[in-house]
Coordinates of C-alpha atoms in Angstrom, one line a residue:
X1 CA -62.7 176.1 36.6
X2 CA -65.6 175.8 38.7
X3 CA -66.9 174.1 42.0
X4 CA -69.3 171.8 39.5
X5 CA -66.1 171.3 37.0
X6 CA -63.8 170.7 39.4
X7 CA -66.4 167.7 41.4
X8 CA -66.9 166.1 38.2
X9 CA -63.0 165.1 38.1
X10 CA -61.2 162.6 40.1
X11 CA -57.2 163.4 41.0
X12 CA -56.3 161.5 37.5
X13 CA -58.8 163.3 36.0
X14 CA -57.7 166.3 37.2
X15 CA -54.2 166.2 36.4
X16 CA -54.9 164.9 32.7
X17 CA -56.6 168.3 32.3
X18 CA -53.6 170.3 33.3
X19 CA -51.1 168.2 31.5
X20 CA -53.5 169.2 28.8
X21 CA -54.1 172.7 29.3
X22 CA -57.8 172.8 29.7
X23 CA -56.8 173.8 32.8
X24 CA -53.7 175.9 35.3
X25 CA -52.7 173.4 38.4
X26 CA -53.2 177.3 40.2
X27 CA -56.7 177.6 38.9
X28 CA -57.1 174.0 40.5
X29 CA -55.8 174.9 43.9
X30 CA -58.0 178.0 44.1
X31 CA -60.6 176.0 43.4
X32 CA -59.7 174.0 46.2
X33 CA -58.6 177.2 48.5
X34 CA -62.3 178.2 48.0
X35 CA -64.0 175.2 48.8
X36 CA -62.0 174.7 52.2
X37 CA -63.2 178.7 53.1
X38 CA -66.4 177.6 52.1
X39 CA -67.1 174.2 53.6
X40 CA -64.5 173.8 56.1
X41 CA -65.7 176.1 59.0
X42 CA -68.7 173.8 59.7
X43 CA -66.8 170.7 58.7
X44 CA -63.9 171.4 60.8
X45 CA -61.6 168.6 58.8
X46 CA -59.1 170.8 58.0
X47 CA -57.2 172.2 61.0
X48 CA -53.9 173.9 59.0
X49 CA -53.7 175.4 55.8
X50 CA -50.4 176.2 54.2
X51 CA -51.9 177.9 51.5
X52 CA -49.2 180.5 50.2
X53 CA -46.9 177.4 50.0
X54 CA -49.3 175.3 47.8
X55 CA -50.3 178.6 45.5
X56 CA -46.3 178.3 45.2
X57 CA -46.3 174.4 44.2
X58 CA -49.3 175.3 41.6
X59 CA -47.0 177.7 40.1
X60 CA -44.1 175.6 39.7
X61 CA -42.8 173.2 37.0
X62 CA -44.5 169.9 38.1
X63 CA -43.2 166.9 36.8
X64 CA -45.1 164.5 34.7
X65 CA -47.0 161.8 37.3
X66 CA -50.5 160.5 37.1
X67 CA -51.4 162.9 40.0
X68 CA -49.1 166.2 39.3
X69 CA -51.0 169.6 40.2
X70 CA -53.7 167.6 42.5
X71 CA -54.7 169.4 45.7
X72 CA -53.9 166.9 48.5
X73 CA -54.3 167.2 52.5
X74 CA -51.6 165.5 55.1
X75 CA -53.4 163.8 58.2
X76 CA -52.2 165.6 61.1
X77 CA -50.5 162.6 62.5
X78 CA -47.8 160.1 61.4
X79 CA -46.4 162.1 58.7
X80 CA -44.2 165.3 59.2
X81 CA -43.5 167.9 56.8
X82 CA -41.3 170.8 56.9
X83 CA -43.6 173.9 55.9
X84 CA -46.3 172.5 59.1
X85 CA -45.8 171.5 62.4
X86 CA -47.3 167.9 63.1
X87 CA -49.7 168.2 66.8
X88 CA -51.3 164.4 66.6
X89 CA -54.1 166.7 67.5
X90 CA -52.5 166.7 71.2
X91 CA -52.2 170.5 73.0
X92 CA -49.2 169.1 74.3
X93 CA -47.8 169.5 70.7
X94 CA -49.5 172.6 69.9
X95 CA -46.6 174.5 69.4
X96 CA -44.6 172.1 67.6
X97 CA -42.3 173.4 64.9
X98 CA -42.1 171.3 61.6
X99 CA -39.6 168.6 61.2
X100 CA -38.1 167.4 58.2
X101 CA -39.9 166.1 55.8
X102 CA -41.1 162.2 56.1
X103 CA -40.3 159.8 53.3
X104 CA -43.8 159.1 52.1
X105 CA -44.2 163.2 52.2
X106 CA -41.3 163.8 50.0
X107 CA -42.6 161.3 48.0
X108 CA -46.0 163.1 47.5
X109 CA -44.2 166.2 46.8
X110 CA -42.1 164.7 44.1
X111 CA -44.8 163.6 42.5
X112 CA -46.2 166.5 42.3
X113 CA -49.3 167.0 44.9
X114 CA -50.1 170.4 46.1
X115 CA -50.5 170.2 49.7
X116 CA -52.9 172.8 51.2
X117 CA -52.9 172.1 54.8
X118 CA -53.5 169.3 57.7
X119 CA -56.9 167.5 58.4
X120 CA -58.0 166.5 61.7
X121 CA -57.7 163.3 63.6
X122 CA -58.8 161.9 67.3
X123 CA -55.6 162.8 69.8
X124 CA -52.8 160.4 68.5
X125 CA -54.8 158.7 65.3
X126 CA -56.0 156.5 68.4
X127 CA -60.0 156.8 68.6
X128 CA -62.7 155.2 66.3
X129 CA -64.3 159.4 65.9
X130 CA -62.3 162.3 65.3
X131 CA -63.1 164.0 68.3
X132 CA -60.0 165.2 69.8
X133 CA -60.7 167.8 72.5
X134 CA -57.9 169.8 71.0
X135 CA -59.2 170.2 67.2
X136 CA -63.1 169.7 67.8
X137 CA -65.4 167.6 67.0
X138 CA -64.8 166.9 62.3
X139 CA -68.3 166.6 61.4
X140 CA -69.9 164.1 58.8
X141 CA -70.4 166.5 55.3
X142 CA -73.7 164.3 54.7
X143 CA -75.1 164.2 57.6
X144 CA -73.9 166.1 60.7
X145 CA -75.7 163.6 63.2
X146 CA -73.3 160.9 62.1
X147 CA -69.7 160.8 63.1
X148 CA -67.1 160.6 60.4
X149 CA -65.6 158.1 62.1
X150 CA -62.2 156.3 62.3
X151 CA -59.0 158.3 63.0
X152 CA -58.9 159.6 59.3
X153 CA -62.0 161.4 59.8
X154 CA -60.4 164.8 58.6
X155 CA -59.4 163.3 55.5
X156 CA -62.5 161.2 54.9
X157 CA -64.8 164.1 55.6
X158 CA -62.7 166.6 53.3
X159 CA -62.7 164.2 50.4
X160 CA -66.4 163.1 51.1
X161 CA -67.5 167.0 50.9
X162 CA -65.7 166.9 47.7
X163 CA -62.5 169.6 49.1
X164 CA -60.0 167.5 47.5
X165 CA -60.3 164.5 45.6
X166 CA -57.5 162.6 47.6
X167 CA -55.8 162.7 51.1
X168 CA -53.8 161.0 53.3
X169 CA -55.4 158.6 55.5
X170 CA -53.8 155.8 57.5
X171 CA -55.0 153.2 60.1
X172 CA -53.2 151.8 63.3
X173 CA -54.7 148.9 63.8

């Protein structure tokens, strides 16, 4: 699977072709592997990777869901999972170890997204521009003078640059 191939499918889309075999759920998240080396160092919207882990998930028996094998990011707030410390983009937090898994992540898991890593967010999800001072500055995959904007900015800017075709995202207010 290519770059262009793998654009041209959304998360159902995506899984349909590896249900069907056109397609490995692996050759998927290497796809995906790439395009965060590729994209994410001027991006900075992806601030973990747990890559190893997901390669693992890829290779597994993956149940039989609408969105088994997709590459998915967690927002690095709100959420914990056990492979990945969560920081809410705060120093204070930055040498958290994971916790248990959070309902909605064990959720995820069981149906059968491949989690790759942790996108960034403003200090505590609580900032209209994901400019923590912690992370950096996420920057807009369109257009680098704009801000991503909102607390999801990570997520918004790693599905936006086409990374992944879904990730968390969540809104305090």
């Amino acid at each position: 699977m290519t770059p262009d191939d793998y654009a041209e499918l959304d998360a159902v889309g995506l899984s349909q072709a590896i249900r069907r075999g056109d397609v490995s759920a692996g050759e998927v998240t290497e796809v995906a592997i790439g395009l965060i080396e590729q994209l994410n160092p001027s991006l900075n919207a992806v601030v973990m990777t747990n890559f190893d882990n997901a390669r693992g998930v890829a290779a597994s028996d993956l149940p039989h869901t609408p969105i088994a094998g997709v590459p998915f990011l967690l927002k690095d707030a709100n959420q914990f999972s056990h492979d990945m410390p969560t920081t809410f983009s705060c120093r204070f937090f930055a040498d958290a170890k994971p916790k248990p898994d959070s309902a909605m992540v064990t959720r995820w898991r069981d149906a059968g997204l491949v989690i790759l890593g942790k996108t960034n967010t403003p200090e505590f999800a609580e900032d209209f521009v994901c400019e923590p001072t912690f992370r950096g500055v996420t920057l807009n995959p369109w257009n680098a003078s704009l801000t991503t904007g909102g607390s999801s900015g990570g997520a918004g800017a790693a599905v936006a640059a086409g990374i992944v075709p879904m990730a968390h995202a969540s809104d305090i207010g």
